[in-house]
PDB file of C-alpha atoms in Angstrom:
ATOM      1  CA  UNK F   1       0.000   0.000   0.000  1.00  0.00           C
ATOM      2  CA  UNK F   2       1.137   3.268  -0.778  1.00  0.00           C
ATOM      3  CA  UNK F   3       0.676   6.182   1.474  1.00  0.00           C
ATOM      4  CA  UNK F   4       1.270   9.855   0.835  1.00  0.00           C
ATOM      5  CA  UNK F   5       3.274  12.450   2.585  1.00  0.00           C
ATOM      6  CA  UNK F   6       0.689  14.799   3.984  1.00  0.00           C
ATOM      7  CA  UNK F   7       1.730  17.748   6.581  1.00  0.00           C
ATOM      8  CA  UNK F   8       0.089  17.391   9.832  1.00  0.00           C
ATOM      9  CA  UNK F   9      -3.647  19.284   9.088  1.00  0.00           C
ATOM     10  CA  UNK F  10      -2.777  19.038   4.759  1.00  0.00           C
ATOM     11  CA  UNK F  11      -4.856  17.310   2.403  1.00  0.00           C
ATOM     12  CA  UNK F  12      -4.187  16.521  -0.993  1.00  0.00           C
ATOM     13  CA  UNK F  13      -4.677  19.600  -3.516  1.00  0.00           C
ATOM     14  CA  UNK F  14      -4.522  22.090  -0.706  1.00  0.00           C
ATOM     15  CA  UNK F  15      -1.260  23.279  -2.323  1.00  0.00           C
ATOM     16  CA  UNK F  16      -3.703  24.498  -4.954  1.00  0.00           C
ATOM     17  CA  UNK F  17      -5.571  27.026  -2.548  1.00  0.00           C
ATOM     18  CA  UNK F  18      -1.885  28.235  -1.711  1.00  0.00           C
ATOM     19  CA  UNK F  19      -1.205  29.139  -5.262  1.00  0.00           C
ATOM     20  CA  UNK F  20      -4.769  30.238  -6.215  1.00  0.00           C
ATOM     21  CA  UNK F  21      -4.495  32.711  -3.197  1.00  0.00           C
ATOM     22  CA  UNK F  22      -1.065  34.218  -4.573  1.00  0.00           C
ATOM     23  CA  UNK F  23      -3.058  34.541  -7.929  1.00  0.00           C
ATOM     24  CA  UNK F  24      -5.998  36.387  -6.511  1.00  0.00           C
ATOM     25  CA  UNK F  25      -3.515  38.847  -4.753  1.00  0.00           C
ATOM     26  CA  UNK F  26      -1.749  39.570  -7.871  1.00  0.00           C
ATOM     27  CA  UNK F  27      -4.759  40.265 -10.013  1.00  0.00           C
ATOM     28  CA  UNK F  28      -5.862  42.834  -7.024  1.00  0.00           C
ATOM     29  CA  UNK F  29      -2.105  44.342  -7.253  1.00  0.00           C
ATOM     30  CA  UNK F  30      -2.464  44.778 -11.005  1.00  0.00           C
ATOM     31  CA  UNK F  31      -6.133  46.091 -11.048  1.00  0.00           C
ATOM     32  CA  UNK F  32      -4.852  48.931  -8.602  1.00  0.00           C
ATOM     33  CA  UNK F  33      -1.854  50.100 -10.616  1.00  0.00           C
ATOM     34  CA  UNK F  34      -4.281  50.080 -13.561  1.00  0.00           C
ATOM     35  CA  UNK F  35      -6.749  52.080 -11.948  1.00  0.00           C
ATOM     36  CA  UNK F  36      -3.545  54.306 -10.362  1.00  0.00           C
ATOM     37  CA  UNK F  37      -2.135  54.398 -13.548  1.00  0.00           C
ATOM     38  CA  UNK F  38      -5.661  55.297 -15.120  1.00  0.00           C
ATOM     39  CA  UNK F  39      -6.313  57.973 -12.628  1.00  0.00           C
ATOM     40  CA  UNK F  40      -2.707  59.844 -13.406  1.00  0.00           C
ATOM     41  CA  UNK F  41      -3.860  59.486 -17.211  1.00  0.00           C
ATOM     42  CA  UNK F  42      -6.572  61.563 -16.585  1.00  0.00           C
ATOM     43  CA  UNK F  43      -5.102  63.838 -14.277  1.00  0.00           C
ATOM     44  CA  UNK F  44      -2.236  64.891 -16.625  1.00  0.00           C
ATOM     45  CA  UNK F  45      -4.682  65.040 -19.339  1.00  0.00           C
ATOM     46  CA  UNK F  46      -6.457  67.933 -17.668  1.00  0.00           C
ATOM     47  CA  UNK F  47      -3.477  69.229 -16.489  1.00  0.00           C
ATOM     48  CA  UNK F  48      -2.592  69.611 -20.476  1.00  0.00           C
ATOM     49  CA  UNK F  49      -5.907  70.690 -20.894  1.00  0.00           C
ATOM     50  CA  UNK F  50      -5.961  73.330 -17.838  1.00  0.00           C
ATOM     51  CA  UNK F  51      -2.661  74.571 -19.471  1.00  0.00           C
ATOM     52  CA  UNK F  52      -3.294  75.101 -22.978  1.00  0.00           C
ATOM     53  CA  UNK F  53      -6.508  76.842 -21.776  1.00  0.00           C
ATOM     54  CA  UNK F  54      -4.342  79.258 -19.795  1.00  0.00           C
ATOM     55  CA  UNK F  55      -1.987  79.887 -22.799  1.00  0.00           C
ATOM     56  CA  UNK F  56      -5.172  80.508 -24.971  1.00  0.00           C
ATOM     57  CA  UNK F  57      -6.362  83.215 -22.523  1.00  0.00           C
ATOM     58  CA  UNK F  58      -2.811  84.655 -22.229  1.00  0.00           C
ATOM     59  CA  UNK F  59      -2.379  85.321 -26.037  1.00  0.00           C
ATOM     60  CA  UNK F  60      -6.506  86.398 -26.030  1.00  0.00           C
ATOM     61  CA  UNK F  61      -5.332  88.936 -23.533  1.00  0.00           C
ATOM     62  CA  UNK F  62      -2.468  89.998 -25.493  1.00  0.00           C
ATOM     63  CA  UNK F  63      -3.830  90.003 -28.143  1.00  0.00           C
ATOM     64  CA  UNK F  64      -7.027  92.638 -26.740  1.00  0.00           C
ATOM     65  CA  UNK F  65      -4.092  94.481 -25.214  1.00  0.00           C
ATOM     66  CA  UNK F  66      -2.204  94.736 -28.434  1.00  0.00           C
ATOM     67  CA  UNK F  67      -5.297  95.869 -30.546  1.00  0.00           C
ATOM     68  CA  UNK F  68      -6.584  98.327 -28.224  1.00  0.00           C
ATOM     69  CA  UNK F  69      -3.034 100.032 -27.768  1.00  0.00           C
ATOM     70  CA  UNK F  70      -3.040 100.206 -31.486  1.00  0.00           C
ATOM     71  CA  UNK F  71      -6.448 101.965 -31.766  1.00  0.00           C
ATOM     72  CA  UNK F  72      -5.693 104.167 -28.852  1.00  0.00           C
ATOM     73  CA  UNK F  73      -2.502 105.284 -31.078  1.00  0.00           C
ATOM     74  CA  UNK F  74      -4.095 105.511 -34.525  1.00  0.00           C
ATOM     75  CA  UNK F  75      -6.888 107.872 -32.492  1.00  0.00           C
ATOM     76  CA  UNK F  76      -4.717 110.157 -31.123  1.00  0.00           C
ATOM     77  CA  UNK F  77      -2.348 110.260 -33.966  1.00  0.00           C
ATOM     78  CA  UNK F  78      -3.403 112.446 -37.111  1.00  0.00           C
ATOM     79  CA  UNK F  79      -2.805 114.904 -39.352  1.00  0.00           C
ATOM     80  CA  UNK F  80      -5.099 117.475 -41.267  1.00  0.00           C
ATOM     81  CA  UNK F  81      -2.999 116.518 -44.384  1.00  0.00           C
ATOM     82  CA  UNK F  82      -3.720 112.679 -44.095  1.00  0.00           C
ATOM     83  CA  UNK F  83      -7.284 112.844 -41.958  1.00  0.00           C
ATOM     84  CA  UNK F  84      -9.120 110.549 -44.442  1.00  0.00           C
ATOM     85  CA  UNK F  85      -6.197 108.036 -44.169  1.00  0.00           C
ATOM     86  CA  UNK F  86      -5.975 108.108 -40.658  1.00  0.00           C
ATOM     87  CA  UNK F  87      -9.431 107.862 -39.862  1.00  0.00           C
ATOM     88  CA  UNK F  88      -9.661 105.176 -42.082  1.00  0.00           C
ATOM     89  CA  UNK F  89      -7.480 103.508 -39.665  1.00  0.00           C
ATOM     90  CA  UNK F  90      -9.639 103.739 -36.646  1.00  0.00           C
ATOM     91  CA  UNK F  91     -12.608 102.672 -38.993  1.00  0.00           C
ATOM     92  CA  UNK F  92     -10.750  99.414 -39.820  1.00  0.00           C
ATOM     93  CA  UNK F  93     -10.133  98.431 -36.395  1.00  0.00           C
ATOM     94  CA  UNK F  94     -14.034  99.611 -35.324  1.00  0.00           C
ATOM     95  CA  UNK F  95     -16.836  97.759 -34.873  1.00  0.00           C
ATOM     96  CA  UNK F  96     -20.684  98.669 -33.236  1.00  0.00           C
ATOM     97  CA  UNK F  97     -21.234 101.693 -32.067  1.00  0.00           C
ATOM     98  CA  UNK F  98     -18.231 103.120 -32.074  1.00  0.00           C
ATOM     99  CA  UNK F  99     -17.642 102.473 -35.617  1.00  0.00           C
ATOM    100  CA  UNK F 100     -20.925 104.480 -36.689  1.00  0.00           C
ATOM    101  CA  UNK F 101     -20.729 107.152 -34.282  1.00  0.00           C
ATOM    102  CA  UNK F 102     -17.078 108.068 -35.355  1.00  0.00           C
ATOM    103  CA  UNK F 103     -18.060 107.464 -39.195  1.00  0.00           C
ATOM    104  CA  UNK F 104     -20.960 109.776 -38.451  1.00  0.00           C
ATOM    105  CA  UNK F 105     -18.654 112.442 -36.672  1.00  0.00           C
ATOM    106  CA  UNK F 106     -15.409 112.145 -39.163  1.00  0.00           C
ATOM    107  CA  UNK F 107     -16.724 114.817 -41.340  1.00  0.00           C
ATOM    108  CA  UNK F 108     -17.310 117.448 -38.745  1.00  0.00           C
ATOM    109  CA  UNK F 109     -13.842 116.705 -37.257  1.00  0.00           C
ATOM    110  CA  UNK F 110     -12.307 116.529 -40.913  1.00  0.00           C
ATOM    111  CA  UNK F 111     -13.409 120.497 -41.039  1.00  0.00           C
ATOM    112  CA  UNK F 112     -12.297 121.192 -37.285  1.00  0.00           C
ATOM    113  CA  UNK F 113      -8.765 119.456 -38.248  1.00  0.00           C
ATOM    114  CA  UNK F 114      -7.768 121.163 -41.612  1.00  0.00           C
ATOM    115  CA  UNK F 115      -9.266 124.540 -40.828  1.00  0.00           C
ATOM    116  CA  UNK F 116      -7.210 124.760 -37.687  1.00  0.00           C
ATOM    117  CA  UNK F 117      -4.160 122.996 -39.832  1.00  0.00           C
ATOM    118  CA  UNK F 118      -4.040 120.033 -36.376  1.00  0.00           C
ATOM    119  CA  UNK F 119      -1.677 117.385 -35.998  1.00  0.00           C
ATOM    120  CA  UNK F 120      -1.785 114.885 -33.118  1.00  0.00           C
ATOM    121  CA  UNK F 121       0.970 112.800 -32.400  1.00  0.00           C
ATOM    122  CA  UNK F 122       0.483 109.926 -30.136  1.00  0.00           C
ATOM    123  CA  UNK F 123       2.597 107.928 -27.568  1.00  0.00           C
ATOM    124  CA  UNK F 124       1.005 104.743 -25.696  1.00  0.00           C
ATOM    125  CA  UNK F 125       2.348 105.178 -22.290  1.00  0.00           C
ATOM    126  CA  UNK F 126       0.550 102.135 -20.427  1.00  0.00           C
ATOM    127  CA  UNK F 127      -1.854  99.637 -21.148  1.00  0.00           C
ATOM    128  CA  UNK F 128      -3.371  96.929 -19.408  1.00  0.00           C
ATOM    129  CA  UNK F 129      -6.895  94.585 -19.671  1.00  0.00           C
ATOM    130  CA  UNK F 130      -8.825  94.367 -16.543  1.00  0.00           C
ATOM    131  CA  UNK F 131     -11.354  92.326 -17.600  1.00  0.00           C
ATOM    132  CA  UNK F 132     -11.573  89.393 -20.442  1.00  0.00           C
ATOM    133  CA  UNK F 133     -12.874  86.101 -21.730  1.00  0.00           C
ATOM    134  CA  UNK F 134     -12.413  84.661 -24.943  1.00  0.00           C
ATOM    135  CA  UNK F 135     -14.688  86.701 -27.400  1.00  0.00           C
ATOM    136  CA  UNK F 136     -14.360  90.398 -25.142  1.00  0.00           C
ATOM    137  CA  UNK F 137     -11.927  92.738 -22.872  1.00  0.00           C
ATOM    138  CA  UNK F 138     -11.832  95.730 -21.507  1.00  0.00           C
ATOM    139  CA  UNK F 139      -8.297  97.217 -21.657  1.00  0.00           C
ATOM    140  CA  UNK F 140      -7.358 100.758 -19.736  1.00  0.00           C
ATOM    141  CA  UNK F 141      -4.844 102.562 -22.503  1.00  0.00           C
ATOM    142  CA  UNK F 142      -3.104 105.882 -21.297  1.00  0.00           C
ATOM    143  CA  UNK F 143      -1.940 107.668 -24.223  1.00  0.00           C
ATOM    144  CA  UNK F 144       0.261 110.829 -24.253  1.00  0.00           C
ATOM    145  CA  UNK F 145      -0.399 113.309 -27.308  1.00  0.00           C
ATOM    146  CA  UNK F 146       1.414 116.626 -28.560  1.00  0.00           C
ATOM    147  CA  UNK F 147      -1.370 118.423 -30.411  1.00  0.00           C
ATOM    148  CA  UNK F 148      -0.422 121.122 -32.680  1.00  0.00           C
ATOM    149  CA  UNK F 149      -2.713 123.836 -34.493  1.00  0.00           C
ATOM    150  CA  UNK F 150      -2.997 127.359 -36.047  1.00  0.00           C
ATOM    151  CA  UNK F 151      -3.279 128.636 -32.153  1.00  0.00           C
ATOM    152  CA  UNK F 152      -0.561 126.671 -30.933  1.00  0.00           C
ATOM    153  CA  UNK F 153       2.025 126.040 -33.010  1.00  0.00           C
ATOM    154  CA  UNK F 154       5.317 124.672 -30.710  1.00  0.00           C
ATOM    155  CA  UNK F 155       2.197 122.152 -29.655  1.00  0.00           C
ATOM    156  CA  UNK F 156       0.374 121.372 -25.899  1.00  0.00           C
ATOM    157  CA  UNK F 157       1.152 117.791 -24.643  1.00  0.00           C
ATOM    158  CA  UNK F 158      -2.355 115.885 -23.524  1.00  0.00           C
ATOM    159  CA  UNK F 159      -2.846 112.882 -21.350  1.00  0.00           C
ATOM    160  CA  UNK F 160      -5.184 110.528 -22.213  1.00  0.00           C
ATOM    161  CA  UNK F 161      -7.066 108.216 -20.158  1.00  0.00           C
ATOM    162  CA  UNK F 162      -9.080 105.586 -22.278  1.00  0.00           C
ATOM    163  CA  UNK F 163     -11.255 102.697 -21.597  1.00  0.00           C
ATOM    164  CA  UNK F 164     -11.444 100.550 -24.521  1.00  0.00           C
ATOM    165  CA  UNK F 165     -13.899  97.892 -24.854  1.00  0.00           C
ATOM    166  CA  UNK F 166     -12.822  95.618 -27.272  1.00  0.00           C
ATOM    167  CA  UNK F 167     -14.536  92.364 -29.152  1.00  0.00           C
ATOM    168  CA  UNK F 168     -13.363  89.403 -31.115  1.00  0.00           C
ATOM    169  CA  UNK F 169     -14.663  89.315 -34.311  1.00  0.00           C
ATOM    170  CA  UNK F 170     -13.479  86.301 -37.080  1.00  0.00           C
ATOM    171  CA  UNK F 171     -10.214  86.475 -35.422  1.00  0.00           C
ATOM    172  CA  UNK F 172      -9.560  89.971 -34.893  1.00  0.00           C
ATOM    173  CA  UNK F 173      -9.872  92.070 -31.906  1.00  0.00           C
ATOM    174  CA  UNK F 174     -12.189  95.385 -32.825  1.00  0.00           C
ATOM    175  CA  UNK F 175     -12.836  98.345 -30.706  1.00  0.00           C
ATOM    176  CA  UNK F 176     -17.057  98.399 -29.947  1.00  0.00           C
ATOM    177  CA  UNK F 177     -16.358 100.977 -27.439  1.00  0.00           C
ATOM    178  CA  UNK F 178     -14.261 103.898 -26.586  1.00  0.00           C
ATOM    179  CA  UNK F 179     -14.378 106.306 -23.476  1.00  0.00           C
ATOM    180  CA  UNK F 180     -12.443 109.015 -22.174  1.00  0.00           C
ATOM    181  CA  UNK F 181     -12.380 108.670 -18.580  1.00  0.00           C
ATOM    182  CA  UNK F 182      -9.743 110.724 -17.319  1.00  0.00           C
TER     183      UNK F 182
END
């Protein structure tokens, strides 16, 4: 008759449940670095996202800030030999309102400018946006201008304070709005 080895408490095949066991912990060990590994995945994905987003809204801002400098220039800056050229510039970077009530004014000004022979030469001294999202800003511009005339000819220097309201529009940033507030 042949008898077995058995350990003390053992049956036959229990070295089965021993390896089974190891098996089951190993499947946990690899279903929680998956779901780890899963979890960082997604994190640096919106990370990237959270990121780009930020960079987007940087150059937005930049951009507004860069447009409404330039329209705060080409305003003050003019001369009563070039008016229709230069207000064509502040047309072309217009939009809304402020488009149609400076095309609606340009004519009266045109007389005011070349009967008074004026020049205005301006010089952005700060900008900066204080509020924008990705279609509209608002961007504080003071411009410095030395204004010269039939009264005045040597020129008086002005300081401008200008609250620009700008828009996107097909890629561009356009001025709908334009105050003087200081």
């Amino acid at each position: 008759m042949t008898t077995s080895t058995l350990l003390p408490g053992k049956t036959a095949g229990d070295g089965d449940n021993h390896d089974h066991g190891f098996g089951r912990k190993r499947l946990v060990a690899v279903w929680a670095l998956s779901v780890l590994l899963l979890i960082a995945l997604v994190g640096a994905m919106l990370a990237i996202f959270a990121i780009r987003r930020q960079t987007t809204s940087d150059e937005d801002r930049a951009a507004a800030m860069q447009a409404a400098r330039q329209l705060a220039l080409d305003f003050t800056t003019y001369d009563y030999k070039t008016w229709d050229a230069d207000s064509k510039r502040v047309l072309d970077d217009a939009t809304g309102q402020f488009k149609e009530e400076f095309a609606a004014g340009s004519n009266s000004v045109k007389t005011e400018v070349v009967t008074n022979q004026a020049t205005s030469k301006g010089d952005v001294k700060e900008a900066a946006v204080v509020s924008n999202d990705k279609d509209s800003a608002q961007v504080l511009v003071i411009v410095n201008a030395v204004v010269t005339n039939t009264a005045s000819k040597d020129g008086v220097e002005r300081r401008y304070r200008v609250k620009l309201d700008m828009v996107r529009e097909k890629d561009r940033w356009l001025t709908a709005d334009f105050q003087v507030v200081g």
